[in-house]
CSV table of C-alpha atoms in Angstrom, one decimal:
chain,number,residue,atom,x,y,z
A,2,GLU,CA,-1.3,-13.4,-22.8
A,3,LYS,CA,-3.8,-16.2,-22.8
A,4,SER,CA,-1.4,-18.8,-23.9
A,5,GLU,CA,0.6,-21.3,-21.8
A,6,ARG,CA,3.7,-19.1,-22.3
A,7,GLY,CA,1.8,-16.0,-21.2
A,8,PHE,CA,0.7,-17.9,-18.0
A,9,LYS,CA,4.3,-18.8,-17.3
A,10,ASN,CA,5.4,-15.2,-17.8
A,11,LEU,CA,2.7,-14.2,-15.2
A,12,LEU,CA,4.1,-16.7,-12.8
A,13,VAL,CA,7.6,-15.3,-13.3
A,14,ALA,CA,6.3,-11.8,-12.4
A,15,ILE,CA,4.5,-13.1,-9.3
A,16,TYR,CA,7.6,-15.0,-8.2
A,17,PHE,CA,9.8,-11.9,-8.8
A,18,LEU,CA,7.5,-9.9,-6.5
A,19,TRP,CA,7.4,-12.7,-3.9
A,20,THR,CA,11.1,-13.5,-3.7
A,21,TYR,CA,12.8,-10.4,-5.2
A,22,PRO,CA,15.9,-12.4,-6.4
A,23,LYS,CA,19.2,-10.6,-6.5
A,24,ASN,CA,19.7,-11.1,-10.2
A,25,GLY,CA,18.0,-12.4,-13.3
A,26,SER,CA,20.1,-15.6,-13.4
A,27,ILE,CA,18.4,-16.8,-10.2
A,28,LEU,CA,15.0,-16.1,-11.7
A,29,SER,CA,15.7,-17.6,-15.1
A,30,SER,CA,17.2,-20.8,-13.6
A,31,THR,CA,14.2,-21.3,-11.4
A,32,PHE,CA,11.9,-21.4,-14.4
A,33,GLY,CA,14.4,-22.8,-16.9
A,34,ILE,CA,14.1,-19.9,-19.4
A,35,CYS,CA,16.5,-17.5,-21.0
A,36,PRO,CA,17.8,-14.7,-18.7
A,37,ARG,CA,16.7,-12.2,-21.3
A,38,LEU,CA,13.1,-13.1,-20.7
A,39,VAL,CA,13.1,-12.3,-17.0
A,40,GLN,CA,14.8,-8.9,-17.1
A,41,GLY,CA,14.0,-5.3,-18.3
A,42,GLU,CA,10.8,-4.4,-20.0
A,43,TYR,CA,9.9,-8.0,-20.6
A,44,LEU,CA,9.5,-8.6,-16.9
A,45,TRP,CA,8.0,-5.2,-16.0
A,46,ARG,CA,5.4,-5.6,-18.7
A,47,TRP,CA,3.9,-8.4,-16.7
A,48,VAL,CA,4.1,-6.5,-13.4
A,49,ARG,CA,2.2,-3.7,-15.2
A,50,ILE,CA,-0.5,-6.2,-16.2
A,51,ILE,CA,-1.0,-7.2,-12.6
A,52,GLN,CA,-1.0,-3.6,-11.5
A,53,GLY,CA,-3.5,-2.7,-14.2
A,54,LEU,CA,-6.2,-4.5,-12.2
A,55,LYS,CA,-6.2,-1.6,-9.8
A,56,LYS,CA,-9.1,0.2,-11.4
A,57,SER,CA,-11.4,-2.8,-10.9
A,58,LYS,CA,-10.1,-4.0,-7.6
A,59,ILE,CA,-9.6,-0.8,-5.6
A,60,VAL,CA,-12.8,1.3,-5.9
A,61,TRP,CA,-13.9,4.2,-3.8
A,62,PRO,CA,-17.7,3.6,-3.0
A,63,THR,CA,-18.8,7.2,-3.5
A,64,VAL,CA,-22.5,6.5,-3.4
A,65,THR,CA,-22.3,4.5,-0.1
A,66,TYR,CA,-20.1,6.9,1.7
A,67,ASN,CA,-22.1,10.0,0.6
A,68,ASP,CA,-25.4,8.4,1.9
A,69,PRO,CA,-26.3,10.3,5.1
A,70,ASN,CA,-28.1,7.2,6.4
A,71,SER,CA,-25.0,4.9,6.0
A,72,GLN,CA,-22.5,4.1,8.7
A,73,ILE,CA,-20.6,7.0,10.3
A,74,PHE,CA,-17.3,5.2,10.6
A,75,ILE,CA,-16.4,4.4,7.0
A,76,ILE,CA,-12.7,3.6,6.7
A,77,SER,CA,-9.4,3.0,8.5
A,78,VAL,CA,-6.3,4.7,7.3
A,79,ASP,CA,-2.6,4.1,7.8
A,80,GLY,CA,0.8,4.9,6.2
A,81,VAL,CA,3.3,2.2,5.3
A,82,ASP,CA,7.0,2.7,4.7
A,83,PHE,CA,9.4,0.8,2.5
A,84,LYS,CA,13.2,0.9,2.1
A,85,THR,CA,14.7,2.0,-1.1
A,86,TRP,CA,18.1,3.1,-2.4
A,87,GLU,CA,18.6,6.8,-1.9
A,88,LEU,CA,18.3,9.2,-4.7
A,89,LYS,CA,21.3,11.6,-5.0
A,90,HIS,CA,20.5,15.1,-3.7
A,91,PRO,CA,21.6,17.8,-6.2
A,92,THR,CA,23.3,19.9,-3.5
A,93,PHE,CA,23.7,17.9,-0.3
A,94,SER,CA,25.2,14.6,0.6
A,95,PHE,CA,22.2,13.5,2.5
A,96,ASP,CA,18.5,14.2,1.9
A,97,LYS,CA,16.4,14.1,5.2
A,98,GLY,CA,13.2,14.2,3.1
A,99,GLN,CA,13.9,10.7,1.8
A,100,TYR,CA,14.6,9.3,5.3
A,101,THR,CA,11.9,7.1,6.9
A,102,LYS,CA,12.2,6.9,10.7
A,103,LYS,CA,10.1,3.7,10.7
A,104,LYS,CA,12.8,1.9,8.7
A,105,ASN,CA,15.8,3.9,9.7
A,106,HIS,CA,16.7,4.1,6.0
A,107,GLY,CA,16.0,6.0,2.8
A,108,GLY,CA,12.6,5.1,1.5
A,109,VAL,CA,9.1,5.9,0.3
A,110,LYS,CA,5.7,5.6,1.9
A,111,TYR,CA,2.1,5.0,0.8
A,112,GLU,CA,-1.3,5.6,2.3
A,113,ILE,CA,-3.8,2.8,2.5
A,114,ALA,CA,-7.5,3.0,3.4
A,115,ILE,CA,-9.7,0.0,4.1
A,116,ASP,CA,-13.5,-0.1,4.5
A,117,ALA,CA,-14.3,-0.4,8.2
A,118,HIS,CA,-17.2,-2.8,7.5
A,119,THR,CA,-16.3,-4.9,4.4
A,120,GLY,CA,-12.6,-5.1,4.8
A,121,ARG,CA,-12.1,-4.0,1.2
A,122,VAL,CA,-9.2,-1.8,0.2
A,123,VAL,CA,-10.8,1.4,-1.2
A,124,TRP,CA,-7.8,3.8,-1.5
A,125,ILE,CA,-4.1,3.8,-2.0
A,126,SER,CA,-1.9,6.8,-2.5
A,127,GLY,CA,1.8,7.3,-3.2
A,128,PRO,CA,4.6,7.0,-3.5
A,129,HIS,CA,5.4,9.8,-1.1
A,130,ARG,CA,8.8,10.8,0.2
A,131,GLY,CA,9.9,8.7,3.2
A,132,GLY,CA,10.1,11.7,5.6
A,133,LEU,CA,6.5,12.8,5.0
A,134,HIS,CA,4.4,12.6,8.1
A,135,ASP,CA,1.3,10.4,7.9
A,136,LYS,CA,-1.0,13.3,8.9
A,137,THR,CA,0.5,15.5,6.1
A,138,MET,CA,0.0,12.7,3.6
A,139,TYR,CA,-3.7,12.3,4.7
A,140,CYS,CA,-4.3,16.1,4.2
A,141,LEU,CA,-3.0,16.0,0.6
A,142,GLU,CA,-5.9,14.1,-0.9
A,143,LEU,CA,-7.8,11.8,1.3
A,144,LYS,CA,-9.1,14.4,3.7
A,145,ASP,CA,-11.1,16.1,1.0
A,146,LYS,CA,-12.7,12.8,-0.1
A,147,ILE,CA,-14.4,12.2,3.3
A,148,PRO,CA,-18.0,13.4,3.2
A,149,ALA,CA,-19.3,15.6,6.1
A,150,GLY,CA,-20.5,13.6,9.0
A,151,LYS,CA,-18.3,10.6,8.3
A,152,LYS,CA,-15.3,9.5,10.2
A,153,ILE,CA,-11.9,7.8,9.7
A,154,ILE,CA,-10.5,5.3,12.2
A,155,CYS,CA,-6.8,6.0,12.8
A,156,ASP,CA,-4.1,5.8,15.4
A,157,ARG,CA,-2.7,8.5,17.6
A,158,VAL,CA,0.0,9.6,15.1
A,159,TYR,CA,-2.8,11.5,13.3
A,160,SER,CA,-3.2,13.8,16.3
A,161,ALA,CA,0.0,15.6,15.3
A,162,LYS,CA,-0.3,19.1,14.1
A,163,GLU,CA,-3.9,19.2,15.3
A,164,GLU,CA,-6.2,21.6,13.6
A,165,PRO,CA,-9.7,22.7,14.8
A,166,ASP,CA,-11.6,20.8,12.2
A,167,ASP,CA,-9.5,17.6,12.4
A,168,HIS,CA,-11.7,15.7,14.8
A,169,ALA,CA,-14.7,16.2,12.6
A,170,LYS,CA,-13.3,13.5,10.3
A,171,LEU,CA,-10.7,11.7,12.4
A,172,SER,CA,-11.6,9.2,15.1
A,173,LEU,CA,-8.5,8.5,17.3
A,174,PRO,CA,-8.4,6.1,20.3
A,175,SER,CA,-10.2,7.9,23.1
A,176,PHE,CA,-10.9,7.1,26.8
A,177,THR,CA,-14.4,8.6,26.2
A,178,ASP,CA,-15.3,5.8,23.8
A,179,SER,CA,-17.9,3.3,25.0
A,180,LYS,CA,-16.6,-0.3,25.5
A,181,GLU,CA,-18.4,-1.4,22.3
A,182,LEU,CA,-17.0,1.4,20.2
A,183,ALA,CA,-13.5,1.0,21.6
A,184,THR,CA,-13.5,-2.7,20.7
A,185,PHE,CA,-14.8,-2.0,17.2
A,186,LYS,CA,-12.1,0.6,16.5
A,187,THR,CA,-9.4,-1.7,17.9
A,188,ARG,CA,-10.5,-4.5,15.6
A,189,VAL,CA,-10.7,-2.3,12.6
A,190,ARG,CA,-7.1,-1.0,13.2
A,191,SER,CA,-5.9,-4.6,13.8
A,192,ARG,CA,-7.5,-5.7,10.6
A,193,HIS,CA,-5.7,-2.9,8.8
A,194,GLU,CA,-2.4,-4.0,10.3
A,195,THR,CA,-3.1,-7.5,9.1
A,196,PHE,CA,-3.3,-6.2,5.5
A,197,ASN,CA,-0.1,-4.3,6.0
A,198,GLY,CA,1.6,-7.4,7.3
A,199,ARG,CA,0.5,-9.5,4.3
A,200,ILE,CA,2.0,-7.1,1.7
A,201,ILE,CA,5.4,-7.1,3.4
A,202,PHE,CA,5.5,-10.9,3.1
A,203,PHE,CA,6.5,-10.1,-0.4
A,204,ARG,CA,10.3,-9.5,-0.4
A,205,SER,CA,10.0,-6.9,-3.1
A,206,LEU,CA,8.5,-4.7,-0.4
A,207,SER,CA,10.3,-6.0,2.7
A,208,ASP,CA,13.8,-6.0,1.3
A,209,THR,CA,15.6,-2.8,0.2
A,210,TYR,CA,14.3,-1.9,-3.2
A,211,HIS,CA,17.1,-1.6,-5.8
A,212,HIS,CA,15.4,-1.1,-9.1
A,213,ARG,CA,14.3,2.1,-10.7
A,214,HIS,CA,12.5,4.5,-8.3
A,215,ASN,CA,9.7,5.1,-10.7
A,216,HIS,CA,8.9,1.4,-10.8
A,217,HIS,CA,8.3,1.1,-7.1
A,218,LYS,CA,4.7,2.2,-7.5
A,219,LEU,CA,4.2,-0.7,-10.0
A,220,VAL,CA,5.6,-3.1,-7.4
A,221,PHE,CA,3.6,-1.8,-4.5
A,222,GLU,CA,0.3,-1.7,-6.4
A,223,ALA,CA,0.9,-5.1,-8.0
A,224,VAL,CA,1.5,-6.7,-4.6
A,225,CYS,CA,-1.7,-5.0,-3.2
A,226,ILE,CA,-3.6,-6.5,-6.1
A,227,LEU,CA,-2.2,-10.0,-5.4
A,228,VAL,CA,-3.1,-9.8,-1.7
A,229,ILE,CA,-6.6,-8.5,-2.6
A,230,ASN,CA,-7.0,-11.5,-4.9
A,231,GLN,CA,-6.1,-13.7,-2.0
A,232,MET,CA,-8.8,-12.0,0.1
A,233,ASP,CA,-11.3,-12.5,-2.7
A,234,HIS,CA,-10.6,-16.2,-3.0
A,235,GLY,CA,-10.9,-17.7,0.5
A,236,ASN,CA,-8.4,-15.8,2.6
A,237,PRO,CA,-10.2,-12.7,3.8
A,238,LEU,CA,-9.1,-10.4,6.6
A,239,PHE,CA,-10.7,-11.2,9.9
A,240,SER,CA,-14.1,-9.5,10.4
């Protein structure tokens, strides 16, 4: 991995994620190497190496968030959808559970949480079925991670299926917010959308995904790691 050849293989994997070429011949001709070296497990091994940085790059700051004297608004959360080829349903010709309304296509979705003050990505969850509502996705895991007394900044889609204890942790846009708080929440949501926009610059996420379904998680997490590295080296999200 630490050789010149290893570095070239890493560049091949990054280029694959960035351009998502239609076939291995295009990728191999770009780098002047054998097509066998840019397909199958040989390619996915390097995508896994990038994705393997997740444990060090995406860290939930438990101590900070559990501190009762720390900030009340701790993270922003949002769901992102991506187009994929549709898995065959065992009984029916069409599976509505795979259908994502945002993309008008079969797909998968992920949940991303970003620290409201540092701009660091602290949580990603998925893949989930494309038809899953953002609020339902939030209730699966993230809701239980939020300490009592802390709040999540989110958009109005999270007001769906409202339950009595929801507003104890969710902070939606509200006309009762002060001017300063409304501005803060708007900027945090906008910053989150900036991150979402950066990851879909990678065509492996913006185009219809046509590789194995169980590899989409590798692609998504590897792209997130690359964008986080950009943020760490001179291209942060706006404050």
